[in-house]
Short mmCIF file of C-alpha atoms and ligand atoms in Angstrom, two decimals:
data_model
loop_
_atom_site.label_atom_id
_atom_site.label_comp_id
_atom_site.label_asym_id
_atom_site.label_seq_id
_atom_site.Cartn_x
_atom_site.Cartn_y
_atom_site.Cartn_z
CA MET R 28 0.15 -0.35 -0.12
CA SER R 29 1.11 3.07 -0.95
CA LYS R 30 2.15 6.09 1.70
CA ILE R 31 -1.14 7.58 3.14
CA TYR R 32 -0.40 11.47 3.33
CA ASP R 33 -1.97 14.11 5.42
CA VAL R 34 -2.96 15.81 2.40
CA VAL R 35 -2.69 15.23 -1.17
CA ILE R 36 -3.02 18.12 -3.79
CA LEU R 37 -3.71 17.90 -7.42
CA GLY R 38 -2.20 20.48 -9.03
CA ALA R 39 0.07 23.61 -8.34
CA GLY R 40 -1.66 26.49 -9.57
CA PRO R 41 -1.71 29.52 -6.55
CA ALA R 42 -4.41 27.33 -4.72
CA GLY R 43 -2.55 23.97 -4.69
CA LEU R 44 0.78 25.65 -3.67
CA ALA R 45 -0.63 28.14 -1.01
CA ALA R 46 -2.82 25.10 0.34
CA GLY R 47 0.56 23.13 0.11
CA LEU R 48 2.72 25.68 2.35
CA TYR R 49 -0.10 25.92 4.78
CA ALA R 50 0.05 22.01 5.04
CA GLY R 51 4.10 21.52 5.48
CA ARG R 52 3.65 25.04 7.97
CA ALA R 53 1.06 23.26 9.79
CA ARG R 54 3.63 19.72 9.75
CA MET R 55 0.81 18.15 7.97
CA SER R 56 2.53 15.34 5.40
CA VAL R 57 1.39 16.86 2.18
CA LEU R 58 2.02 15.33 -1.41
CA ILE R 59 1.35 17.62 -4.82
CA VAL R 60 0.69 15.79 -7.98
CA GLU R 61 1.39 18.16 -11.37
CA LYS R 62 0.78 16.90 -14.71
CA GLY R 63 3.10 19.90 -16.27
CA LYS R 64 4.99 23.30 -14.58
CA ASP R 65 3.58 24.96 -11.92
CA GLY R 66 1.57 27.93 -12.10
CA GLY R 67 -1.58 26.37 -13.88
CA GLN R 68 -2.50 29.85 -15.86
CA ILE R 69 -1.10 32.49 -14.07
CA ALA R 70 2.34 31.17 -15.48
CA ILE R 71 1.46 31.85 -18.76
CA THR R 72 1.02 35.76 -17.12
CA ASP R 73 2.92 38.28 -18.66
CA GLU R 74 2.09 40.63 -15.94
CA ILE R 75 0.92 40.89 -12.26
CA GLU R 76 -0.04 44.13 -10.80
CA ASN R 77 -2.87 43.29 -8.40
CA TYR R 78 -1.51 40.68 -6.11
CA PRO R 79 -1.05 42.04 -2.83
CA GLY R 80 1.74 43.27 -1.42
CA GLN R 81 3.54 42.51 -5.12
CA ILE R 82 6.10 45.61 -5.13
CA VAL R 83 8.52 43.54 -7.78
CA GLU R 84 8.58 45.90 -10.68
CA GLY R 85 7.93 43.23 -14.10
CA GLU R 86 6.49 40.71 -11.69
CA SER R 87 4.98 37.78 -13.62
CA GLY R 88 3.26 35.02 -13.35
CA PRO R 89 6.38 32.20 -13.57
CA SER R 90 8.61 34.46 -11.70
CA LEU R 91 5.41 34.51 -8.38
CA ILE R 92 5.36 30.77 -9.18
CA ALA R 93 8.81 30.30 -8.83
CA ARG R 94 8.49 31.71 -5.13
CA MET R 95 5.65 29.82 -4.53
CA THR R 96 7.07 26.65 -5.11
CA GLU R 97 10.53 27.65 -3.04
CA GLN R 98 8.26 28.43 -0.53
CA CYS R 99 6.80 24.75 -0.47
CA GLU R 100 10.00 23.48 -0.47
CA LYS R 101 10.99 25.23 2.14
CA PHE R 102 8.45 23.61 4.47
CA GLY R 103 9.37 19.92 3.02
CA VAL R 104 6.20 19.72 0.87
CA GLU R 105 6.83 16.51 -1.18
CA ARG R 106 5.96 16.49 -5.31
CA VAL R 107 5.49 14.35 -7.95
CA THR R 108 5.25 15.24 -12.00
CA ASP R 109 2.75 13.21 -12.73
CA VAL R 110 -1.12 12.21 -15.23
CA ILE R 111 -3.87 11.08 -12.85
CA ASN R 112 -7.01 9.14 -14.64
CA ASP R 113 -8.91 8.28 -12.00
CA VAL R 114 -9.91 9.09 -8.59
CA VAL R 115 -11.33 7.07 -5.24
CA LEU R 116 -12.90 10.17 -3.40
CA GLU R 117 -15.12 8.15 -1.16
CA GLY R 118 -13.50 7.01 2.20
CA ASP R 119 -11.32 7.06 4.04
CA VAL R 120 -8.66 7.08 1.59
CA LYS R 121 -8.25 9.57 -0.99
CA LYS R 122 -6.87 8.26 -4.36
CA LEU R 123 -4.63 9.47 -7.31
CA ILE R 124 -4.33 6.91 -9.84
CA SER R 125 -1.80 7.27 -12.79
CA ALA R 126 0.18 4.85 -15.15
CA LYS R 127 2.99 4.90 -12.14
CA GLY R 128 0.89 4.16 -9.51
CA GLU R 129 -1.88 5.77 -7.25
CA TYR R 130 -1.04 8.60 -4.62
CA CYS R 131 -3.36 8.18 -0.81
CA GLY R 132 -4.59 10.70 1.38
CA LYS R 133 -6.67 11.00 4.19
CA THR R 134 -7.28 14.46 2.73
CA LEU R 135 -7.71 15.78 -0.63
CA ILE R 136 -7.53 19.28 -1.97
CA ILE R 137 -8.61 19.82 -5.65
CA ALA R 138 -6.86 22.48 -7.54
CA THR R 139 -6.67 21.86 -10.85
CA GLY R 140 -8.08 25.17 -12.35
CA ALA R 141 -9.72 25.96 -15.52
CA PHE R 142 -7.97 26.00 -19.32
CA ALA R 143 -9.28 28.53 -22.03
CA ARG R 144 -12.49 27.94 -24.05
CA PRO R 145 -12.48 27.57 -27.30
CA ILE R 146 -13.95 30.75 -29.97
CA GLY R 147 -16.17 27.93 -30.78
CA CYS R 148 -15.20 28.97 -34.88
CA LYS R 149 -15.46 26.53 -37.95
CA GLY R 150 -11.43 25.89 -38.88
CA GLU R 151 -10.61 26.54 -35.12
CA LYS R 152 -9.08 22.93 -34.17
CA GLU R 153 -7.18 22.72 -37.67
CA PHE R 154 -5.67 25.76 -37.15
CA MET R 155 -5.03 25.03 -33.43
CA GLY R 156 -1.02 26.24 -33.04
CA LYS R 157 -0.92 27.42 -37.20
CA GLY R 158 -2.35 30.49 -36.05
CA VAL R 159 -4.84 29.82 -33.32
CA SER R 160 -4.07 30.74 -30.03
CA TYR R 161 -4.61 31.14 -26.38
CA CYS R 162 -1.35 32.22 -25.00
CA ALA R 163 0.02 35.47 -25.75
CA THR R 164 3.06 34.88 -23.44
CA CYS R 165 3.51 31.53 -24.85
CA ASP R 166 3.62 32.92 -29.26
CA ALA R 167 3.22 36.77 -29.30
CA ASN R 168 6.86 36.14 -30.25
CA PHE R 169 6.09 34.16 -34.08
CA PHE R 170 3.33 37.42 -34.58
CA GLU R 171 6.62 40.41 -34.41
CA ASP R 172 5.64 42.46 -36.99
CA PHE R 173 2.34 40.28 -37.63
CA GLU R 174 -0.97 41.67 -37.79
CA VAL R 175 -3.33 39.60 -34.86
CA TYR R 176 -7.22 39.79 -33.81
CA VAL R 177 -8.01 38.45 -30.09
CA VAL R 178 -11.49 36.69 -29.16
CA GLY R 179 -13.12 38.45 -25.85
CA GLY R 180 -13.63 41.41 -24.50
CA GLY R 181 -12.88 40.51 -20.39
CA ASP R 182 -10.17 41.45 -18.70
CA SER R 183 -7.59 38.44 -20.39
CA ALA R 184 -8.84 39.34 -23.53
CA VAL R 185 -7.55 43.14 -22.72
CA GLU R 186 -4.42 42.59 -21.14
CA GLU R 187 -3.35 40.32 -23.58
CA ALA R 188 -4.32 42.51 -26.52
CA MET R 189 -1.81 45.18 -24.81
CA TYR R 190 0.90 42.62 -24.16
CA LEU R 191 0.53 41.44 -27.76
CA THR R 192 0.45 44.78 -29.13
CA LYS R 193 4.42 44.74 -27.97
CA PHE R 194 4.98 42.32 -30.97
CA ALA R 195 2.45 42.22 -33.76
CA ARG R 196 1.87 45.43 -35.96
CA LYS R 197 -1.80 45.59 -34.95
CA VAL R 198 -4.19 43.93 -32.49
CA THR R 199 -7.47 44.12 -33.26
CA ILE R 200 -9.94 43.02 -30.34
CA ILE R 201 -13.18 41.18 -31.86
CA HIS R 202 -16.29 41.28 -29.43
CA ARG R 203 -18.96 40.50 -29.06
CA ARG R 204 -21.03 43.10 -27.88
CA ASP R 205 -19.97 47.27 -27.94
CA GLU R 206 -18.76 47.41 -24.94
CA LEU R 207 -15.55 45.08 -23.06
CA ARG R 208 -16.36 43.83 -19.30
CA ALA R 209 -12.63 44.31 -18.59
CA ALA R 210 -12.11 46.08 -15.75
CA LYS R 211 -12.25 50.02 -16.00
CA SER R 212 -8.92 50.73 -14.57
CA ILE R 213 -7.60 48.25 -17.97
CA GLN R 214 -9.84 49.56 -20.49
CA GLU R 215 -8.37 53.03 -19.41
CA LYS R 216 -5.25 51.97 -20.48
CA ALA R 217 -6.55 49.97 -23.57
CA PHE R 218 -7.97 52.71 -25.16
CA LYS R 219 -4.74 55.09 -24.90
CA ASN R 220 -2.57 52.21 -27.10
CA PRO R 221 -2.43 53.32 -30.57
CA LYS R 222 -1.83 50.05 -31.53
CA LEU R 223 -5.48 48.62 -30.70
CA HIS R 224 -7.96 48.67 -32.91
CA PHE R 225 -11.49 47.39 -31.34
CA MET R 226 -14.38 45.56 -33.95
CA TRP R 227 -17.25 45.85 -31.79
CA ASP R 228 -20.79 43.35 -32.31
CA THR R 229 -18.79 40.78 -33.77
CA VAL R 230 -17.71 36.92 -33.57
CA VAL R 231 -16.23 34.83 -35.67
CA GLU R 232 -17.75 32.21 -37.92
CA GLU R 233 -14.90 30.43 -39.31
CA VAL R 234 -10.91 30.73 -39.61
CA GLY R 235 -9.22 29.09 -42.56
CA GLY R 236 -6.23 29.16 -45.26
CA ASP R 237 -3.44 27.37 -46.68
CA GLY R 238 -1.76 25.48 -43.86
CA ILE R 239 -1.23 28.74 -42.02
CA LEU R 240 -3.88 30.69 -40.52
CA SER R 241 -4.71 34.03 -43.20
CA GLU R 242 -8.08 34.08 -43.96
CA MET R 243 -11.31 34.15 -41.75
CA THR R 244 -15.15 35.35 -41.59
CA VAL R 245 -16.47 37.74 -39.31
CA LYS R 246 -20.11 38.06 -38.36
CA ASN R 247 -21.93 41.55 -37.37
CA VAL R 248 -24.31 40.06 -34.29
CA LYS R 249 -25.85 42.83 -35.11
CA THR R 250 -27.18 43.31 -38.80
CA GLY R 251 -25.61 40.00 -39.81
CA GLU R 252 -23.23 41.15 -42.26
CA LEU R 253 -20.08 38.42 -43.18
CA THR R 254 -16.94 39.87 -43.55
CA LYS R 255 -13.79 37.88 -44.64
CA ILE R 256 -10.57 39.28 -42.99
CA VAL R 257 -7.38 37.82 -45.56
CA ALA R 258 -4.04 38.07 -44.65
CA ASP R 259 -2.11 41.17 -46.26
CA GLU R 260 -0.34 39.89 -48.85
CA GLU R 261 3.31 40.39 -48.17
CA ASP R 262 2.39 38.70 -44.28
CA GLY R 263 0.53 35.40 -45.86
CA MET R 264 -0.92 34.94 -42.10
CA PHE R 265 -2.15 36.84 -39.10
CA GLY R 266 -2.50 35.06 -35.50
CA VAL R 267 -6.30 35.01 -34.58
CA PHE R 268 -5.96 34.84 -29.81
CA GLY R 269 -9.25 33.26 -27.89
CA PHE R 270 -9.73 35.14 -24.09
CA ILE R 271 -13.61 34.53 -24.08
CA GLY R 272 -13.03 32.93 -20.43
CA THR R 273 -12.13 29.93 -19.04
CA LEU R 274 -13.64 26.33 -18.63
CA PRO R 275 -12.98 23.54 -15.71
CA SER R 276 -10.32 20.85 -15.67
CA THR R 277 -12.79 18.54 -13.41
CA LYS R 278 -13.07 15.68 -16.83
CA ILE R 279 -11.44 13.12 -14.52
CA PHE R 280 -14.40 13.87 -11.16
CA GLU R 281 -17.08 13.49 -13.44
CA GLY R 282 -18.95 9.98 -12.44
CA LYS R 283 -17.29 9.42 -9.29
CA GLY R 284 -19.29 11.35 -6.57
CA LEU R 285 -18.30 14.97 -6.76
CA GLU R 286 -20.86 17.23 -7.18
CA LEU R 287 -20.27 19.87 -10.53
CA ASP R 288 -22.49 22.36 -11.55
CA GLU R 289 -23.34 23.06 -14.94
CA ARG R 290 -20.67 23.70 -16.50
CA GLY R 291 -18.24 21.38 -14.94
CA TYR R 292 -16.82 23.59 -11.67
CA ILE R 293 -17.53 22.70 -8.10
CA PRO R 294 -19.64 23.85 -5.64
CA THR R 295 -17.88 24.59 -2.43
CA ASP R 296 -19.09 26.07 0.70
CA ASP R 297 -17.18 28.96 2.56
CA ASN R 298 -14.67 26.32 4.28
CA MET R 299 -14.04 24.80 0.49
CA LYS R 300 -15.45 21.07 1.25
CA THR R 301 -17.36 19.41 -1.41
CA ASN R 302 -20.38 17.13 -1.65
CA ILE R 303 -17.48 13.93 -0.49
CA PRO R 304 -16.43 14.33 3.28
CA GLY R 305 -12.76 15.06 3.24
CA VAL R 306 -12.24 16.55 -0.64
CA PHE R 307 -11.69 20.06 -1.00
CA ALA R 308 -11.71 21.68 -4.12
CA ALA R 309 -9.66 25.02 -4.49
CA GLY R 310 -8.85 27.96 -6.58
CA ASP R 311 -10.68 28.21 -10.04
CA VAL R 312 -11.96 25.10 -10.08
CA ARG R 313 -14.73 25.73 -7.68
CA VAL R 314 -17.61 27.91 -8.85
CA LYS R 315 -17.20 31.50 -7.29
CA SER R 316 -16.98 34.92 -7.99
CA LEU R 317 -13.90 36.53 -8.28
CA ARG R 318 -10.79 33.99 -9.83
CA GLN R 319 -7.64 35.93 -9.29
CA VAL R 320 -4.47 34.61 -7.84
CA VAL R 321 -5.20 36.20 -4.58
CA THR R 322 -9.21 34.20 -4.23
CA ALA R 323 -6.77 30.99 -5.17
CA ALA R 324 -4.18 31.18 -2.65
CA ALA R 325 -7.16 32.41 -0.03
CA ASP R 326 -8.80 28.66 -0.96
CA GLY R 327 -5.98 26.61 -0.42
CA ALA R 328 -5.14 28.36 2.96
CA ILE R 329 -8.90 27.83 3.65
CA ALA R 330 -9.04 24.31 2.01
CA THR R 331 -5.62 23.30 4.16
CA THR R 332 -6.72 24.62 7.58
CA GLN R 333 -10.61 22.48 7.01
CA CYS R 334 -8.38 18.72 6.12
CA GLU R 335 -6.04 19.58 9.59
CA LYS R 336 -9.16 20.34 10.86
CA TYR R 337 -11.21 17.05 9.52
CA ILE R 338 -8.23 14.66 10.41
CA ASN R 339 -8.44 16.12 13.75
CA GLU R 340 -12.13 14.84 14.05
CA MET R 341 -11.70 11.54 12.38
CA GLU R 342 -8.73 10.47 14.89
P1 LIG J 17 -14.27 36.66 -18.87
O1 LIG J 17 -14.75 37.78 -17.70
O2 LIG J 17 -15.54 35.55 -18.13
O3 LIG J 17 -14.55 37.61 -20.17
C1 LIG J 17 -15.50 36.20 -20.89
C2 LIG J 17 -15.02 37.56 -22.06
O4 LIG J 17 -15.43 36.93 -23.93
C3 LIG J 17 -16.34 38.28 -22.37
O5 LIG J 17 -16.24 39.67 -22.18
C4 LIG J 17 -17.32 37.02 -22.77
O6 LIG J 17 -17.98 38.14 -23.75
C5 LIG J 17 -16.85 36.90 -24.18
N1 LIG J 17 -17.36 35.84 -24.66
C6 LIG J 17 -17.99 34.42 -23.94
N2 LIG J 17 -17.85 33.62 -25.00
C7 LIG J 17 -17.65 34.03 -25.79
C8 LIG J 17 -18.15 33.50 -27.02
N3 LIG J 17 -18.96 31.80 -27.12
N4 LIG J 17 -17.92 33.98 -28.30
C9 LIG J 17 -17.39 35.63 -28.16
N5 LIG J 17 -17.31 36.00 -26.66
C10 LIG J 17 -17.50 35.56 -25.74
O7 LIG J 17 -13.36 36.03 -19.41
P2 LIG J 17 -11.50 36.26 -18.53
O8 LIG J 17 -11.61 37.54 -19.42
O9 LIG J 17 -10.53 35.07 -19.23
O10 LIG J 17 -11.40 36.73 -17.01
C11 LIG J 17 -11.76 35.04 -16.50
C12 LIG J 17 -11.57 35.88 -14.55
O11 LIG J 17 -10.24 36.04 -14.38
C13 LIG J 17 -11.91 36.70 -14.33
O12 LIG J 17 -12.68 36.96 -13.09
C14 LIG J 17 -11.30 38.02 -14.63
O13 LIG J 17 -11.85 39.16 -13.33
C15 LIG J 17 -10.13 37.67 -13.75
N6 LIG J 17 -8.48 37.97 -14.59
C16 LIG J 17 -8.19 38.83 -14.10
C17 LIG J 17 -6.95 39.90 -14.84
C18 LIG J 17 -6.64 41.17 -13.78
O14 LIG J 17 -7.08 41.27 -12.10
N7 LIG J 17 -5.82 41.65 -14.02
C19 LIG J 17 -6.16 39.21 -15.61
C20 LIG J 17 -6.95 38.12 -16.35
C21 LIG J 17 -8.01 37.74 -15.98
P3 LIG J 17 -19.28 38.93 -22.68
O15 LIG J 17 -18.73 39.99 -22.23
O16 LIG J 17 -20.29 39.71 -23.80
O17 LIG J 17 -20.28 38.22 -21.75
#
């Protein structure tokens, strides 16, 4: 039988790392399981300005996360990189199962976060990585001096569009309404940016091209008018970045007794408790009103203190 940790945490984004830190500091045995790089969505964010106390000039997602990881290590948090494909949530021992084996805990914190929602247009899948992207930090440099389109009107779309203006010749935000959802402070910066343009009341119907993205059909949702956008002849291509919100990473929990809402997010109470005793959820994966690094970290801290309480009550 594998070692049974006090707390097993799935996901090493801000929620999982904060949970790990609190568990380590509370001298609980704790394991974080992460399939890729630490940080989750924040690892692909260029600039962070709203994490309280964050005063490092030009702080990026990766630099903040690197310090969180280091802090976990300092307090003895065990780490493993593995892809979990099955779970056992009910009962006294919670299990994360992979091709390599299983990881067991008296408690489990689900901190698997969320991922980019697809734009939902024709040709999107085919041109993923060939002009269609969901990560400006990862792909902006491919579009140095090219034209780029950003789909969405929230904080992510507008912030990432501004980031893309550092690389692209021209960036156009395509938004389905005539008003941005992004915070006013973000909008103010955006409207002052001379490289940033807006296509209002518009959605993307189809993307295409000959192997590389070079044409797109957009629709004005008010008039129904379709417009074909073709890449500048010299460029031969352009980029389309989708930032229309996120979907939760909860596929492996489906049918395992864990309550999920209609979009797949995990409902919890204020103490991060799910419907299954000993199973907690923290960060973007749970139903909540504000998905930020600070709220994810706070969730992680609360979840761990509740794990401790749960274990004490069980023993
Ligand atoms: P979001 O706030 O949900 O915004 C999604 C945007 O995509 C909205 O403008 C929405 O249009 C549009 N959209 C949704 N579905 C669409 C579709 N099918 N076709 C076309 N457009 C569609 O998502 P987000 O910007 O990724 O932000 C997620 C969370 O992270 C938010 O809580 C946000 O505040 C937070 N965040 C914060 C910061 C920051 O504080 N600096 C940075 C990034 C993200 P409508 O407006 O018409 O609904």
